[in-house]
Coordinates of C-alpha atoms in Angstrom, one line a residue:
M114 CA 81.4 119.2 115.1
K115 CA 80.7 116.7 112.3
V116 CA 84.1 115.3 111.3
L117 CA 85.1 113.2 107.9
I118 CA 87.2 110.6 108.6
A119 CA 88.9 109.2 105.1
P120 CA 92.6 108.0 104.8
N121 CA 93.7 106.3 102.7
A122 CA 95.2 102.4 103.3
F123 CA 98.4 102.7 106.0
K124 CA 99.8 100.8 103.1
G125 CA 102.1 97.4 104.2
T126 CA 99.7 97.5 107.8
I127 CA 96.6 98.9 108.0
E128 CA 94.5 98.4 105.0
A129 CA 92.1 102.0 104.4
D130 CA 88.6 100.2 106.0
E131 CA 90.4 99.5 109.4
A132 CA 92.3 102.9 109.7
A133 CA 89.0 104.8 109.2
D134 CA 87.1 102.1 112.0
I135 CA 90.3 102.9 113.8
I136 CA 90.5 106.5 113.7
R137 CA 86.6 106.8 114.7
D138 CA 87.0 105.3 117.4
A139 CA 89.8 107.2 118.3
L140 CA 88.3 110.5 118.0
L141 CA 85.4 110.0 119.7
E142 CA 87.7 108.7 122.9
A143 CA 89.6 111.8 122.6
Q144 CA 85.8 113.9 121.6
P145 CA 82.9 111.6 122.4
N146 CA 80.1 114.3 120.9
A147 CA 82.4 114.4 117.5
A148 CA 79.8 113.7 114.7
A149 CA 82.4 111.2 112.5
K150 CA 81.6 109.6 109.4
L151 CA 83.1 107.5 107.3
S152 CA 84.7 107.2 104.1
P153 CA 87.4 105.4 103.3
I154 CA 90.1 106.2 100.3
A155 CA 91.5 104.8 97.7
D156 CA 93.8 106.3 94.8
G157 CA 94.0 103.5 92.0
G158 CA 96.4 101.7 94.5
D159 CA 96.0 98.3 96.3
G160 CA 92.8 98.5 97.4
T161 CA 91.1 100.6 95.2
C162 CA 88.4 99.0 93.9
Y163 CA 87.4 97.0 96.3
L164 CA 87.1 99.8 98.4
L165 CA 84.6 101.3 95.8
A166 CA 82.7 98.0 95.1
K167 CA 82.2 98.3 98.9
E168 CA 81.4 102.3 99.3
L169 CA 78.5 101.4 95.7
D170 CA 77.1 98.4 98.7
L171 CA 78.3 96.1 95.4
P172 CA 77.7 91.9 94.9
Q173 CA 81.1 89.5 95.4
R174 CA 81.8 86.8 93.4
T175 CA 85.0 84.6 94.3
L176 CA 86.8 81.6 92.4
F177 CA 89.6 80.1 92.4
S178 CA 92.8 81.9 91.3
L179 CA 96.4 82.4 90.5
D180 CA 98.4 84.0 92.3
P181 CA 102.3 85.6 90.6
L182 CA 104.2 82.2 90.7
G183 CA 101.0 80.7 89.7
R184 CA 99.9 78.7 92.9
P185 CA 96.1 78.4 94.1
V186 CA 94.8 81.4 95.4
K187 CA 91.3 82.4 96.7
G188 CA 90.5 86.2 93.8
F189 CA 86.7 87.5 94.5
Y190 CA 85.6 91.1 91.8
N191 CA 82.7 92.9 91.7
I192 CA 79.9 93.1 89.6
D193 CA 77.0 95.9 88.5
S194 CA 74.7 93.2 86.4
R195 CA 72.6 96.1 86.0
E196 CA 75.9 98.2 84.1
Q197 CA 77.1 95.5 83.2
V198 CA 80.4 96.6 84.7
A199 CA 82.7 94.7 86.6
F200 CA 85.7 95.7 89.2
L201 CA 88.8 94.1 90.3
D202 CA 91.9 94.5 91.9
V203 CA 94.9 93.8 90.1
S204 CA 96.2 93.2 93.8
T205 CA 93.6 90.4 94.3
V206 CA 95.7 87.3 92.8
S207 CA 98.9 89.2 91.3
G208 CA 100.0 91.1 94.4
I209 CA 103.1 91.9 95.8
K210 CA 101.7 91.5 99.6
Y211 CA 101.9 87.5 98.2
L212 CA 105.8 86.3 98.5
N213 CA 108.4 86.9 100.4
S214 CA 111.3 88.8 99.7
Y215 CA 113.4 86.3 97.5
Q216 CA 109.8 84.7 95.9
K217 CA 110.1 88.3 94.2
N218 CA 111.4 87.5 90.4
P219 CA 109.5 89.5 87.3
W220 CA 111.3 87.0 85.2
I221 CA 108.4 84.7 86.4
T222 CA 105.8 86.6 87.8
S223 CA 102.6 87.0 86.2
T224 CA 99.2 88.9 86.1
Y225 CA 97.2 84.9 84.6
G226 CA 95.8 84.9 88.2
T227 CA 93.9 87.9 87.3
G228 CA 93.1 87.5 83.7
E229 CA 91.4 84.8 85.2
L230 CA 89.0 87.0 87.4
I231 CA 88.2 88.7 84.2
V232 CA 87.9 85.9 81.8
S233 CA 85.3 85.3 84.9
A234 CA 83.6 88.5 85.1
I235 CA 83.0 88.4 81.5
E236 CA 81.2 85.3 81.8
S237 CA 79.5 86.3 84.6
G238 CA 78.0 89.2 81.4
A239 CA 80.7 92.1 82.7
K240 CA 81.4 94.5 79.0
H241 CA 84.0 96.8 81.0
V242 CA 86.1 95.9 83.0
V243 CA 87.2 98.4 86.1
L244 CA 91.2 97.7 87.0
G245 CA 92.4 99.3 89.4
L246 CA 96.6 98.2 89.1
G247 CA 98.4 99.6 92.6
G248 CA 100.2 96.6 94.6
S249 CA 101.5 94.0 90.7
A250 CA 104.0 91.8 91.8
T251 CA 104.6 92.2 87.6
V252 CA 106.4 93.4 84.6
D253 CA 105.3 91.7 81.9
I254 CA 103.6 94.1 80.2
G255 CA 99.8 91.9 80.7
L256 CA 101.4 88.9 78.8
G257 CA 99.1 86.9 81.5
I258 CA 96.3 88.9 81.4
L259 CA 95.7 88.5 77.2
R260 CA 97.4 84.5 78.0
A261 CA 94.6 84.0 79.7
L262 CA 92.1 85.9 77.0
G263 CA 93.2 84.0 74.3
Y264 CA 96.3 85.0 73.0
L265 CA 99.3 82.8 73.1
F266 CA 102.8 83.6 73.1
L267 CA 105.3 81.1 70.7
D268 CA 109.2 81.6 70.6
E269 CA 110.8 81.1 67.8
N270 CA 110.2 77.4 67.3
G271 CA 106.7 78.2 66.8
R272 CA 106.1 76.4 70.3
G273 CA 103.4 78.1 72.8
I274 CA 106.1 78.8 76.1
P275 CA 103.9 78.2 79.0
V276 CA 102.7 80.8 81.6
F277 CA 104.4 81.2 84.9
S278 CA 107.9 79.9 82.4
D279 CA 111.5 81.9 84.0
G280 CA 112.5 84.3 81.3
L281 CA 108.7 84.0 79.3
I282 CA 108.8 87.9 78.1
K283 CA 112.8 87.4 76.4
K284 CA 111.8 84.0 74.7
I285 CA 108.8 85.2 72.8
S286 CA 108.8 85.8 69.1
H287 CA 105.4 85.3 67.9
I288 CA 102.2 86.9 69.0
Q289 CA 99.1 84.6 67.8
A290 CA 95.7 86.1 68.5
P291 CA 92.8 84.6 69.4
I292 CA 89.5 83.7 66.7
R293 CA 87.9 85.6 68.4
K294 CA 88.6 87.5 71.3
P295 CA 86.6 88.9 74.0
D296 CA 83.8 91.8 74.0
V297 CA 85.4 94.5 77.1
R298 CA 86.6 96.9 77.1
F299 CA 89.2 98.4 80.7
T300 CA 89.5 101.3 82.7
C301 CA 92.3 100.9 84.4
L302 CA 93.3 103.2 87.7
C303 CA 96.7 104.7 88.6
D304 CA 98.6 105.9 91.6
V305 CA 100.9 106.6 89.5
N306 CA 101.8 108.6 86.1
N307 CA 105.4 106.4 84.9
F308 CA 105.5 106.0 81.2
F309 CA 107.0 102.2 80.7
F310 CA 109.6 102.8 79.1
G311 CA 112.8 105.6 80.0
E312 CA 114.9 106.0 82.6
M313 CA 111.4 107.1 85.4
G314 CA 110.0 103.7 84.0
A315 CA 108.0 100.9 84.9
V316 CA 110.9 99.0 84.1
P317 CA 113.9 100.9 86.4
V318 CA 112.2 102.4 88.8
F319 CA 109.0 99.0 90.4
G320 CA 111.0 96.3 88.8
P321 CA 113.9 96.8 92.1
Q322 CA 110.9 97.2 94.2
K323 CA 109.0 93.6 92.2
G324 CA 112.6 91.6 92.7
L325 CA 114.8 92.5 89.8
K326 CA 118.1 93.1 89.8
Q327 CA 120.6 96.2 89.2
S328 CA 122.2 94.3 86.7
E329 CA 119.2 93.0 85.3
I330 CA 117.8 95.7 83.6
P331 CA 119.7 96.8 80.8
E332 CA 118.2 93.3 80.1
F333 CA 115.0 92.6 81.1
E334 CA 114.1 96.6 79.0
K335 CA 116.0 94.8 76.1
A336 CA 113.4 92.3 76.2
C337 CA 111.0 95.1 76.6
E338 CA 111.1 96.6 73.5
K339 CA 111.2 93.2 71.7
V340 CA 107.6 92.4 72.8
Y341 CA 106.7 96.0 72.8
S342 CA 107.5 95.4 69.2
L343 CA 105.9 92.7 67.8
V344 CA 102.7 93.8 70.1
I345 CA 101.6 96.8 67.9
K346 CA 102.8 94.5 64.6
K347 CA 100.1 92.4 66.2
S348 CA 98.0 95.1 66.8
G349 CA 98.0 96.7 64.1
I350 CA 97.4 100.5 65.6
P351 CA 100.2 102.8 66.8
I352 CA 100.7 102.4 71.0
P353 CA 103.0 105.1 71.6
D354 CA 104.1 104.8 74.6
R355 CA 102.0 107.2 77.5
E356 CA 101.9 108.3 81.1
G357 CA 100.4 105.5 82.9
F358 CA 101.5 102.6 81.0
G359 CA 104.3 101.9 83.5
A360 CA 101.7 101.9 86.5
A361 CA 101.0 97.4 87.1
G362 CA 104.0 96.8 85.3
G363 CA 102.5 97.6 81.5
I364 CA 98.7 96.6 82.3
A365 CA 97.7 99.4 80.4
L366 CA 100.0 99.4 77.4
G367 CA 98.9 95.9 77.0
L368 CA 95.4 95.7 77.4
S369 CA 95.6 98.8 74.5
A370 CA 96.9 96.8 72.3
F371 CA 94.0 95.1 71.2
F372 CA 90.3 96.2 73.3
P373 CA 89.5 99.7 74.1
T374 CA 91.1 100.8 77.2
V375 CA 91.4 104.1 79.8
I376 CA 93.9 105.1 81.1
E377 CA 92.3 107.2 85.0
M378 CA 94.0 109.1 88.9
G379 CA 91.7 107.0 90.1
A380 CA 92.3 108.9 93.3
Q381 CA 90.4 112.0 90.7
W382 CA 87.7 108.5 89.8
F383 CA 87.2 107.3 92.7
F384 CA 85.9 110.6 94.3
E385 CA 83.6 111.5 91.9
K386 CA 82.4 107.9 91.9
T387 CA 82.0 108.6 95.6
G388 CA 81.1 111.8 96.0
M389 CA 83.1 113.2 97.8
E390 CA 83.2 116.6 97.2
S391 CA 80.1 117.1 99.0
K392 CA 80.0 115.6 101.9
I393 CA 83.5 117.5 102.2
K394 CA 80.6 120.3 101.9
N395 CA 79.2 118.7 103.9
A396 CA 82.4 118.4 106.9
D397 CA 83.1 121.4 109.0
L398 CA 86.5 119.1 109.5
I399 CA 88.9 116.4 107.3
I400 CA 91.2 113.7 108.5
T401 CA 93.2 111.5 106.1
G402 CA 96.3 109.5 106.2
E403 CA 98.6 107.1 104.0
G404 CA 102.1 105.7 105.8
Q405 CA 104.0 107.6 104.2
Y406 CA 103.5 110.9 102.8
D407 CA 106.5 112.5 100.1
R408 CA 107.2 113.9 96.7
Q409 CA 104.7 111.1 95.3
S410 CA 102.1 112.6 97.3
A411 CA 101.8 114.7 94.9
G412 CA 101.7 112.5 92.7
G413 CA 98.1 111.8 92.3
K414 CA 97.5 110.3 95.3
G415 CA 94.2 109.6 97.5
S416 CA 95.6 112.4 100.2
F417 CA 97.0 115.4 98.1
E418 CA 93.8 114.3 96.1
L419 CA 91.8 115.3 99.4
L420 CA 94.1 117.7 100.3
Q421 CA 93.1 119.7 97.0
L422 CA 88.7 119.8 97.9
A423 CA 89.2 120.4 100.9
K424 CA 90.8 123.6 100.1
K425 CA 88.5 123.9 97.6
H426 CA 86.0 125.0 100.2
G427 CA 87.2 126.4 102.4
K428 CA 87.4 122.8 104.9
K429 CA 90.1 122.6 107.1
I430 CA 92.1 119.1 107.0
V431 CA 94.3 117.2 109.2
L432 CA 96.4 115.2 107.6
I433 CA 98.4 110.7 109.7
T434 CA 101.1 109.8 108.4
S435 CA 104.6 108.9 109.7
G436 CA 108.1 110.1 108.4
E437 CA 108.2 114.1 107.3
G438 CA 106.6 115.2 104.1
G439 CA 103.7 116.1 105.3
K440 CA 105.1 119.4 107.5
D441 CA 104.7 121.8 104.3
A442 CA 102.0 120.3 102.3
G443 CA 99.1 122.5 103.2
F444 CA 97.2 120.9 105.7
D445 CA 96.0 122.1 108.1
D446 CA 98.1 119.6 110.8
V447 CA 99.9 116.2 111.0
I448 CA 100.1 113.2 113.5
Q449 CA 102.8 112.4 113.6
L450 CA 103.0 108.4 113.7
P451 CA 106.6 106.5 115.4
N452 CA 108.9 105.3 113.2
L453 CA 107.2 101.4 113.1
N454 CA 110.2 98.1 113.4
I455 CA 109.1 96.2 110.8
D456 CA 111.5 92.9 111.8
D457 CA 108.9 92.3 114.5
I458 CA 106.8 89.5 114.0
K459 CA 103.8 91.8 115.3
F460 CA 103.9 95.4 114.1
K461 CA 100.7 95.4 112.2
E462 CA 99.9 95.3 115.7
K463 CA 101.7 97.5 117.2
A464 CA 100.9 99.8 113.3
K465 CA 97.2 99.8 115.2
V466 CA 97.8 100.3 118.4
N467 CA 100.2 103.6 117.3
L468 CA 97.0 105.0 115.2
F469 CA 94.9 104.6 118.1
E470 CA 97.4 105.8 120.1
A471 CA 98.7 108.8 118.7
V472 CA 94.9 110.4 117.3
K473 CA 93.8 109.7 120.7
Q474 CA 96.3 112.3 121.7
A475 CA 96.2 114.2 119.0
F476 CA 92.1 115.4 119.3
S477 CA 92.5 115.1 123.1
N478 CA 94.6 118.8 122.3
S479 CA 93.0 119.4 119.8
K480 CA 92.2 123.2 118.9
L481 CA 90.5 121.9 115.3
I482 CA 87.2 120.3 117.1

């Protein structure tokens, strides 16, 4: 039996490509005659462009950049020189993974480091930058990226405000554009379709996850509204709020004001670029998974989109996840992972053991294979 192993990342514990290896090893121990093909997936979340570039076998370029708080960190991007396209994830240097809980603070954190990677990619010949927006530590409307690209943000006295300044977003009174802006366009890959403003917008929904206190939400939203009006004024074009602007703290909103920018739902875009539908046609069984399958999953997450393709072609599909959310979603079987104690210093190692054992046990007795 031909088995396509296509997990998403198990967020916070196991990356998608490592999860695929573990699932294969467990499956073959339980069913030695299975023919396994690995194709880890992403949906615009953390690591999307890394996986895509790996699938497309694109060369990687590394350089030191700055993390969300301005500390040096090694970053990278992949580039297709022939097509003049660079692929990079915001999480590579601007990710929340770099911050301890007490360091999370959207008043300070910035996407400037991601902007440095983009500048390097442009200098390397890129005319098109594909950005995976998942896993960011910021709600800065892309101001950090814009600063790296030459835009200046001035206070009420016309003085430049340094990046990583506490409260930068509420100090801005003027925006100064570079004399010559870079010749580049962007494709932003999302795994959420939230607007930037509103009850389900970036600030109330994702702000607290990134360190914003509930009591600070009204003040932060007011500061964002002021910056939004300044961005529109400087760009000279109307920029109505839209789905996807809420991803990664409004990066696509800021970029849209000054550069040609397209927003794509990451799973569908990723599947098209990697030929996922063809892989599903050639498989007898698909195994996917993610850390927590819940109501947000049906909004464009990778496992849900894979389920739609599997059903389209009459293929059986198994989900690996924790929690109860996947049981009524339409999968042919759900392999349940035990809950983790994240206070255990070795919880990531335990997650890998749990994944292996759960898959091995499930396929030792499964009627699907």
